[in-house]
Amino acid sequence: MLEQDKLLHGFALLLCISLGSLLSGIAVSEIPLGSKLSVGESNSWVSSNGDFAIGFYNFPDQPKQFSVGIHFNSKFVPVDKQTVVWVAGGDVTVGNNSYFQLQENGELVLFDALQGEEVWTSKTSQLSVALAVLCDNGNLVLLNENRDVIWQSFDSPTDTLLPGQRLSTFRTLRAASQNYVSSLYSLYMNVSGQLQLKWESSIIYWSAGRPSHSNLSAVLTSDGSLQLVAPNLERFWSVFGEDHNDTVRFRFLRLDVDGNLRLYSWMEVSQTWRSVWQAVENQCNVFATCDQQGICAFNASGSHVCTCPFHHAVQSNSKCLVSSQHDCKPGSIMVEHANMFLYGIYPVHDFISRTSLDKCKSMCLSDPSCTAVTFTNDGSAKCRMMKTQYVSGYSDPSLSATSFVKMCSDPLAADPIFPLKSPPQAHKEPYNICIPCLVGAASGTIFVFLVIQLGMGFYLYKRKNNYRRLASLAHSRPGSKCLIMLSFTEIKELTGNFNDQIGPKMFKGALPDKQPVAVKELEGTIEARKFRAAVSKVGSIYHKGLAKLEGYCCEFNHRYLVYEYAENGSLEKYIENPTLAERLTWRKRMDISLNVGRAIFYLHTECREFLCHGNLKCENVVLDENFEAKVKEFGLGMLYGEASSRRASAQKDVEDFGKMVFTLVSGFKEVKDVLDWAYKEWMEGHPENVVDKRLKNEVDAEELECALRITFWCLQADERVKPSMGEVVKVLEGTLPADPPPPPFSCLISAREVEDTSESGSEV
């Protein structure tokens, strides 16, 4: 494999030099060590033929956020059409006064002036880099003195492939972020020789090639075809653009933000990029095209639109969720939607069975957790049951599917109350006033009035209390950003006076609608103002990998947090219990690692403000009913006045994440006791010896190698070489390769501690 990589690197460099020589008479445009690009100067490095350049850019909706990337630079392409084809660090953005530099040690570094730290590096400081070159094919390469390729941007693509660039096994394209949220769409080349479009890591909605050949690569040719080829260039699959073999100056293949893979060609006459091929012809067949915005359909002009059939009226920018069935007192009905196919997206694992349409409908109606079903009436008789509010899908008149969405039935109308007719007036007769009778009647009236007043007061008190609970319950719905504020009495009531303890200072409880929650007790000495500010910040954060904060109690010396409840409890008990550990398959352990990594990455980069976890461990990772991992107790460092730099906090999370991944791989809780042994086993070519013995013969060798490498990188004693959580996630996703890590452990730690001690003059 290494020999093949060397051949590919040599081929890429030869192609680069050849193109430069033919087109401009200059072999390459060299970038010496120490060269720097900065936001303020708006400078760039340009290829020798002028077709490509690398420099800083931003988008109109992000005027103060900059990325550094390679883009088309040809005089034949207008400035506003000079598409970016590679971005350093993928989604990484930096502020004003930041710079991108090829340092004297041979490492490319993106430095963010606002954070005061390096946010991306090429990790090449120890590889004897002598210079950099932006080739005429758009490939940025780092070379040593012998002109060997040490590193190249073609090996770490973002969302685009250029002609001649290969997407080899385990490499990935990922669609660009949208609205500050990382994309879930990726193009992946698997080990069986299939090119796959994926949503998240499990839903494959398009594939090419047959799963019978290994070691294939996807390559875009200059004549406009996408091919799967072997190392000897034998072609196994290909598809052609509409302008195949036409004379076209520029082409590229891009995974767009809508999840579709398209081949673009530059049209000289119209001065536009035109899509000449796309992987999924019907955009509605791209999984989660509408995400949380509704159902995909086509309008009269043939364009796909997202509609919301679950509500009578919905704003264009709001979420389109099916109704929740909690507290549906009048009962439920099934609303039919013909020619519509639905599926759950959070989570994506729907329950599928073979049955009749009526049975499919009644199964959902009788299951309290079911929100919708789709019956496929094309002869397969498949019933797809969803148990989530997050439902998407597509609709078309030709679609042989019928969906039913559960909704609360309208309450029965009350019988009208007609006014009684006034009785006819009796003939008035003279009468005498009875004083004793009048006094008795007055006394009785006063007594009855007092009783009624007391009764109404008690009723209003109970109703107010009930309304308070109902309001709290309403605010706890999924997606709500409101927090329930509870009294200590209510905390005791919903936990049954702290009767069911599920962890250290953690109790199980239930809201009035029986929705389970987990209640965490904190120190009562936390300042009330600080506590409310912290829970307000944490409570505004929502991510499917984070346990949602539902409410809190801040009354006198009582401090409690109320989280959503995870059915399967903490990850720690599955690691410790031999019987439960069998349920943690290798696949599940890797999924947990990736989900937790994404959650921590979200805290670090995608919240309004940077937020660290501070205490990431198996105990603080819980598993829901689908065994999906959720991280809890994040951001609690704010409550205890823990102050440290953003970089130090992020590195603490990275280190804790590395320990957690190692525990999942090995089954060892005390990582530091076995880390040297594990690294030695890996170095000697026996990584399987590190694997948890309770796992059956199901371990994927490639994933094991990836997991161990990222573990050792996260646990480096030299904090300068630790990866960011963004890099960690990309490695676990397969979009970024991980170099072999150096020994990270005790000897380096001891040396550093001695050095720090001697320099500070500490008295030990």
PDB file of N, CA, C and O in Angstrom, residues 47-95:
ATOM      1  N   SER A  47      -0.593  29.274  -9.215  1.00  0.00           N
ATOM      2  CA  SER A  47       0.071  28.231 -10.004  1.00  0.00           C
ATOM      3  C   SER A  47       0.771  28.870 -11.194  1.00  0.00           C
ATOM      4  O   SER A  47       0.451  29.992 -11.611  1.00  0.00           O
ATOM      5  N   SER A  48       1.725  28.153 -11.780  1.00  0.00           N
ATOM      6  CA  SER A  48       2.537  28.736 -12.851  1.00  0.00           C
ATOM      7  C   SER A  48       1.716  29.076 -14.090  1.00  0.00           C
ATOM      8  O   SER A  48       2.056  30.002 -14.825  1.00  0.00           O
ATOM      9  N   ASN A  49       0.621  28.353 -14.337  1.00  0.00           N
ATOM     10  CA  ASN A  49      -0.209  28.669 -15.505  1.00  0.00           C
ATOM     11  C   ASN A  49      -1.305  29.679 -15.179  1.00  0.00           C
ATOM     12  O   ASN A  49      -2.070  30.074 -16.056  1.00  0.00           O
ATOM     13  N   GLY A  50      -1.404  30.077 -13.910  1.00  0.00           N
ATOM     14  CA  GLY A  50      -2.393  31.071 -13.508  1.00  0.00           C
ATOM     15  C   GLY A  50      -3.802  30.556 -13.343  1.00  0.00           C
ATOM     16  O   GLY A  50      -4.717  31.327 -13.027  1.00  0.00           O
ATOM     17  N   ASP A  51      -4.017  29.245 -13.553  1.00  0.00           N
ATOM     18  CA  ASP A  51      -5.381  28.707 -13.484  1.00  0.00           C
ATOM     19  C   ASP A  51      -5.892  28.558 -12.057  1.00  0.00           C
ATOM     20  O   ASP A  51      -7.106  28.537 -11.827  1.00  0.00           O
ATOM     21  N   PHE A  52      -4.983  28.411 -11.085  1.00  0.00           N
ATOM     22  CA  PHE A  52      -5.393  28.208  -9.699  1.00  0.00           C
ATOM     23  C   PHE A  52      -4.611  29.144  -8.776  1.00  0.00           C
ATOM     24  O   PHE A  52      -3.475  29.546  -9.081  1.00  0.00           O
ATOM     25  N   ALA A  53      -5.227  29.463  -7.665  1.00  0.00           N
ATOM     26  CA  ALA A  53      -4.571  30.279  -6.641  1.00  0.00           C
ATOM     27  C   ALA A  53      -5.075  29.828  -5.282  1.00  0.00           C
ATOM     28  O   ALA A  53      -6.170  29.266  -5.151  1.00  0.00           O
ATOM     29  N   ILE A  54      -4.262  30.055  -4.261  1.00  0.00           N
ATOM     30  CA  ILE A  54      -4.676  29.768  -2.895  1.00  0.00           C
ATOM     31  C   ILE A  54      -4.580  31.049  -2.082  1.00  0.00           C
ATOM     32  O   ILE A  54      -3.597  31.785  -2.177  1.00  0.00           O
ATOM     33  N   GLY A  55      -5.621  31.344  -1.323  1.00  0.00           N
ATOM     34  CA  GLY A  55      -5.650  32.549  -0.506  1.00  0.00           C
ATOM     35  C   GLY A  55      -6.887  32.566   0.368  1.00  0.00           C
ATOM     36  O   GLY A  55      -7.684  31.629   0.377  1.00  0.00           O
ATOM     37  N   PHE A  56      -7.054  33.650   1.108  1.00  0.00           N
ATOM     38  CA  PHE A  56      -8.202  33.783   2.009  1.00  0.00           C
ATOM     39  C   PHE A  56      -9.426  34.261   1.231  1.00  0.00           C
ATOM     40  O   PHE A  56      -9.317  35.017   0.261  1.00  0.00           O
ATOM     41  N   TYR A  57     -10.593  33.816   1.683  1.00  0.00           N
ATOM     42  CA  TYR A  57     -11.861  34.249   1.091  1.00  0.00           C
ATOM     43  C   TYR A  57     -12.933  34.180   2.176  1.00  0.00           C
ATOM     44  O   TYR A  57     -12.747  33.566   3.231  1.00  0.00           O
ATOM     45  N   ASN A  58     -14.063  34.824   1.931  1.00  0.00           N
ATOM     46  CA  ASN A  58     -15.216  34.698   2.825  1.00  0.00           C
ATOM     47  C   ASN A  58     -16.490  34.794   2.002  1.00  0.00           C
ATOM     48  O   ASN A  58     -16.454  35.052   0.795  1.00  0.00           O
ATOM     49  N   PHE A  59     -17.631  34.583   2.675  1.00  0.00           N
ATOM     50  CA  PHE A  59     -18.923  34.645   2.014  1.00  0.00           C
ATOM     51  C   PHE A  59     -19.683  35.872   2.509  1.00  0.00           C
ATOM     52  O   PHE A  59     -19.452  36.352   3.628  1.00  0.00           O
ATOM     53  N   PRO A  60     -20.605  36.397   1.699  1.00  0.00           N
ATOM     54  CA  PRO A  60     -21.340  37.613   2.102  1.00  0.00           C
ATOM     55  C   PRO A  60     -22.055  37.480   3.441  1.00  0.00           C
ATOM     56  O   PRO A  60     -22.167  38.459   4.180  1.00  0.00           O
ATOM     57  N   ASP A  61     -22.546  36.257   3.755  1.00  0.00           N
ATOM     58  CA  ASP A  61     -23.270  36.090   5.017  1.00  0.00           C
ATOM     59  C   ASP A  61     -22.331  35.891   6.202  1.00  0.00           C
ATOM     60  O   ASP A  61     -22.788  35.769   7.340  1.00  0.00           O
ATOM     61  N   GLN A  62     -21.003  35.826   5.944  1.00  0.00           N
ATOM     62  CA  GLN A  62     -20.018  35.692   7.011  1.00  0.00           C
ATOM     63  C   GLN A  62     -18.890  36.704   6.777  1.00  0.00           C
ATOM     64  O   GLN A  62     -17.751  36.327   6.531  1.00  0.00           O
ATOM     65  N   PRO A  63     -19.181  38.001   6.867  1.00  0.00           N
ATOM     66  CA  PRO A  63     -18.181  39.019   6.491  1.00  0.00           C
ATOM     67  C   PRO A  63     -16.943  39.029   7.368  1.00  0.00           C
ATOM     68  O   PRO A  63     -15.905  39.518   6.945  1.00  0.00           O
ATOM     69  N   LYS A  64     -17.026  38.525   8.578  1.00  0.00           N
ATOM     70  CA  LYS A  64     -15.882  38.562   9.486  1.00  0.00           C
ATOM     71  C   LYS A  64     -15.272  37.189   9.718  1.00  0.00           C
ATOM     72  O   LYS A  64     -14.448  37.019  10.603  1.00  0.00           O
ATOM     73  N   GLN A  65     -15.691  36.199   8.930  1.00  0.00           N
ATOM     74  CA  GLN A  65     -15.152  34.850   9.047  1.00  0.00           C
ATOM     75  C   GLN A  65     -14.477  34.473   7.730  1.00  0.00           C
ATOM     76  O   GLN A  65     -15.084  34.578   6.663  1.00  0.00           O
ATOM     77  N   PHE A  66     -13.229  34.010   7.813  1.00  0.00           N
ATOM     78  CA  PHE A  66     -12.444  33.734   6.621  1.00  0.00           C
ATOM     79  C   PHE A  66     -11.966  32.285   6.614  1.00  0.00           C
ATOM     80  O   PHE A  66     -11.699  31.696   7.666  1.00  0.00           O
ATOM     81  N   SER A  67     -11.866  31.729   5.414  1.00  0.00           N
ATOM     82  CA  SER A  67     -11.256  30.420   5.207  1.00  0.00           C
ATOM     83  C   SER A  67     -10.133  30.594   4.198  1.00  0.00           C
ATOM     84  O   SER A  67     -10.108  31.573   3.439  1.00  0.00           O
ATOM     85  N   VAL A  68      -9.220  29.647   4.182  1.00  0.00           N
ATOM     86  CA  VAL A  68      -8.163  29.688   3.182  1.00  0.00           C
ATOM     87  C   VAL A  68      -8.344  28.475   2.278  1.00  0.00           C
ATOM     88  O   VAL A  68      -8.518  27.358   2.756  1.00  0.00           O
ATOM     89  N   GLY A  69      -8.353  28.717   0.965  1.00  0.00           N
ATOM     90  CA  GLY A  69      -8.615  27.619   0.049  1.00  0.00           C
ATOM     91  C   GLY A  69      -8.038  27.853  -1.327  1.00  0.00           C
ATOM     92  O   GLY A  69      -7.612  28.959  -1.682  1.00  0.00           O
ATOM     93  N   ILE A  70      -8.044  26.771  -2.114  1.00  0.00           N
ATOM     94  CA  ILE A  70      -7.601  26.817  -3.510  1.00  0.00           C
ATOM     95  C   ILE A  70      -8.827  27.085  -4.380  1.00  0.00           C
ATOM     96  O   ILE A  70      -9.868  26.445  -4.196  1.00  0.00           O
ATOM     97  N   HIS A  71      -8.714  28.023  -5.306  1.00  0.00           N
ATOM     98  CA  HIS A  71      -9.849  28.353  -6.167  1.00  0.00           C
ATOM     99  C   HIS A  71      -9.367  28.568  -7.595  1.00  0.00           C
ATOM    100  O   HIS A  71      -8.171  28.781  -7.863  1.00  0.00           O
ATOM    101  N   PHE A  72     -10.317  28.491  -8.538  1.00  0.00           N
ATOM    102  CA  PHE A  72      -9.983  28.804  -9.920  1.00  0.00           C
ATOM    103  C   PHE A  72      -9.551  30.270 -10.000  1.00  0.00           C
ATOM    104  O   PHE A  72     -10.134  31.146  -9.353  1.00  0.00           O
ATOM    105  N   ASN A  73      -8.540  30.517 -10.840  1.00  0.00           N
ATOM    106  CA  ASN A  73      -7.972  31.868 -10.912  1.00  0.00           C
ATOM    107  C   ASN A  73      -7.779  32.320 -12.357  1.00  0.00           C
ATOM    108  O   ASN A  73      -7.210  33.371 -12.613  1.00  0.00           O
ATOM    109  N   SER A  74      -8.284  31.519 -13.291  1.00  0.00           N
ATOM    110  CA  SER A  74      -8.053  31.791 -14.706  1.00  0.00           C
ATOM    111  C   SER A  74      -8.691  33.102 -15.144  1.00  0.00           C
ATOM    112  O   SER A  74      -9.760  33.483 -14.667  1.00  0.00           O
ATOM    113  N   LYS A  75      -8.052  33.769 -16.079  1.00  0.00           N
ATOM    114  CA  LYS A  75      -8.600  35.010 -16.640  1.00  0.00           C
ATOM    115  C   LYS A  75      -9.853  34.743 -17.454  1.00  0.00           C
ATOM    116  O   LYS A  75     -10.612  35.672 -17.764  1.00  0.00           O
ATOM    117  N   PHE A  76     -10.080  33.471 -17.810  1.00  0.00           N
ATOM    118  CA  PHE A  76     -11.272  33.119 -18.579  1.00  0.00           C
ATOM    119  C   PHE A  76     -12.503  32.938 -17.692  1.00  0.00           C
ATOM    120  O   PHE A  76     -13.612  32.765 -18.198  1.00  0.00           O
ATOM    121  N   VAL A  77     -12.307  32.949 -16.365  1.00  0.00           N
ATOM    122  CA  VAL A  77     -13.414  32.766 -15.422  1.00  0.00           C
ATOM    123  C   VAL A  77     -13.585  34.043 -14.618  1.00  0.00           C
ATOM    124  O   VAL A  77     -12.644  34.482 -13.945  1.00  0.00           O
ATOM    125  N   PRO A  78     -14.749  34.688 -14.665  1.00  0.00           N
ATOM    126  CA  PRO A  78     -14.971  35.912 -13.877  1.00  0.00           C
ATOM    127  C   PRO A  78     -14.731  35.669 -12.390  1.00  0.00           C
ATOM    128  O   PRO A  78     -14.902  34.544 -11.899  1.00  0.00           O
ATOM    129  N   VAL A  79     -14.367  36.719 -11.689  1.00  0.00           N
ATOM    130  CA  VAL A  79     -14.007  36.591 -10.276  1.00  0.00           C
ATOM    131  C   VAL A  79     -15.133  35.965  -9.464  1.00  0.00           C
ATOM    132  O   VAL A  79     -14.894  35.111  -8.610  1.00  0.00           O
ATOM    133  N   ASP A  80     -16.385  36.367  -9.742  1.00  0.00           N
ATOM    134  CA  ASP A  80     -17.500  35.842  -8.952  1.00  0.00           C
ATOM    135  C   ASP A  80     -17.836  34.398  -9.285  1.00  0.00           C
ATOM    136  O   ASP A  80     -18.693  33.792  -8.649  1.00  0.00           O
ATOM    137  N   LYS A  81     -17.184  33.805 -10.288  1.00  0.00           N
ATOM    138  CA  LYS A  81     -17.416  32.410 -10.658  1.00  0.00           C
ATOM    139  C   LYS A  81     -16.193  31.529 -10.380  1.00  0.00           C
ATOM    140  O   LYS A  81     -16.152  30.379 -10.792  1.00  0.00           O
ATOM    141  N   GLN A  82     -15.200  32.101  -9.683  1.00  0.00           N
ATOM    142  CA  GLN A  82     -13.965  31.350  -9.415  1.00  0.00           C
ATOM    143  C   GLN A  82     -14.172  30.436  -8.199  1.00  0.00           C
ATOM    144  O   GLN A  82     -13.805  30.758  -7.069  1.00  0.00           O
ATOM    145  N   THR A  83     -14.751  29.300  -8.468  1.00  0.00           N
ATOM    146  CA  THR A  83     -15.181  28.351  -7.438  1.00  0.00           C
ATOM    147  C   THR A  83     -14.013  27.838  -6.596  1.00  0.00           C
ATOM    148  O   THR A  83     -12.929  27.556  -7.122  1.00  0.00           O
ATOM    149  N   VAL A  84     -14.248  27.704  -5.298  1.00  0.00           N
ATOM    150  CA  VAL A  84     -13.262  27.114  -4.385  1.00  0.00           C
ATOM    151  C   VAL A  84     -13.304  25.600  -4.524  1.00  0.00           C
ATOM    152  O   VAL A  84     -14.373  24.989  -4.520  1.00  0.00           O
ATOM    153  N   VAL A  85     -12.122  24.962  -4.639  1.00  0.00           N
ATOM    154  CA  VAL A  85     -12.065  23.517  -4.855  1.00  0.00           C
ATOM    155  C   VAL A  85     -11.403  22.762  -3.695  1.00  0.00           C
ATOM    156  O   VAL A  85     -11.416  21.533  -3.667  1.00  0.00           O
ATOM    157  N   TRP A  86     -10.792  23.482  -2.764  1.00  0.00           N
ATOM    158  CA  TRP A  86     -10.194  22.841  -1.590  1.00  0.00           C
ATOM    159  C   TRP A  86     -10.084  23.882  -0.482  1.00  0.00           C
ATOM    160  O   TRP A  86      -9.773  25.049  -0.746  1.00  0.00           O
ATOM    161  N   VAL A  87     -10.371  23.448   0.755  1.00  0.00           N
ATOM    162  CA  VAL A  87     -10.333  24.354   1.905  1.00  0.00           C
ATOM    163  C   VAL A  87      -9.467  23.736   2.994  1.00  0.00           C
ATOM    164  O   VAL A  87      -9.649  22.562   3.350  1.00  0.00           O
ATOM    165  N   ALA A  88      -8.533  24.488   3.528  1.00  0.00           N
ATOM    166  CA  ALA A  88      -7.681  24.008   4.616  1.00  0.00           C
ATOM    167  C   ALA A  88      -8.523  23.813   5.872  1.00  0.00           C
ATOM    168  O   ALA A  88      -9.147  24.746   6.363  1.00  0.00           O
ATOM    169  N   GLY A  89      -8.557  22.588   6.359  1.00  0.00           N
ATOM    170  CA  GLY A  89      -9.308  22.310   7.580  1.00  0.00           C
ATOM    171  C   GLY A  89     -10.793  22.118   7.370  1.00  0.00           C
ATOM    172  O   GLY A  89     -11.540  22.006   8.345  1.00  0.00           O
ATOM    173  N   GLY A  90     -11.263  22.095   6.119  1.00  0.00           N
ATOM    174  CA  GLY A  90     -12.676  21.857   5.862  1.00  0.00           C
ATOM    175  C   GLY A  90     -13.545  23.011   6.309  1.00  0.00           C
ATOM    176  O   GLY A  90     -13.615  24.049   5.642  1.00  0.00           O
ATOM    177  N   ASP A  91     -14.196  22.863   7.489  1.00  0.00           N
ATOM    178  CA  ASP A  91     -15.136  23.872   7.981  1.00  0.00           C
ATOM    179  C   ASP A  91     -14.474  24.964   8.823  1.00  0.00           C
ATOM    180  O   ASP A  91     -15.158  25.834   9.361  1.00  0.00           O
ATOM    181  N   VAL A  92     -13.157  24.929   8.954  1.00  0.00           N
ATOM    182  CA  VAL A  92     -12.472  25.875   9.843  1.00  0.00           C
ATOM    183  C   VAL A  92     -12.543  27.288   9.282  1.00  0.00           C
ATOM    184  O   VAL A  92     -12.276  27.525   8.100  1.00  0.00           O
ATOM    185  N   THR A  93     -12.928  28.238  10.128  1.00  0.00           N
ATOM    186  CA  THR A  93     -12.905  29.649   9.752  1.00  0.00           C
ATOM    187  C   THR A  93     -12.102  30.429  10.792  1.00  0.00           C
ATOM    188  O   THR A  93     -11.991  30.015  11.946  1.00  0.00           O
ATOM    189  N   VAL A  94     -11.546  31.560  10.364  1.00  0.00           N
ATOM    190  CA  VAL A  94     -10.728  32.389  11.253  1.00  0.00           C
ATOM    191  C   VAL A  94     -11.164  33.842  11.117  1.00  0.00           C
ATOM    192  O   VAL A  94     -11.914  34.206  10.211  1.00  0.00           O
ATOM    193  N   GLY A  95     -10.678  34.690  12.035  1.00  0.00           N
ATOM    194  CA  GLY A  95     -11.056  36.093  12.044  1.00  0.00           C
ATOM    195  C   GLY A  95     -10.035  36.997  11.369  1.00  0.00           C
ATOM    196  O   GLY A  95      -9.075  36.531  10.729  1.00  0.00           O
TER     197      GLY A  95
END
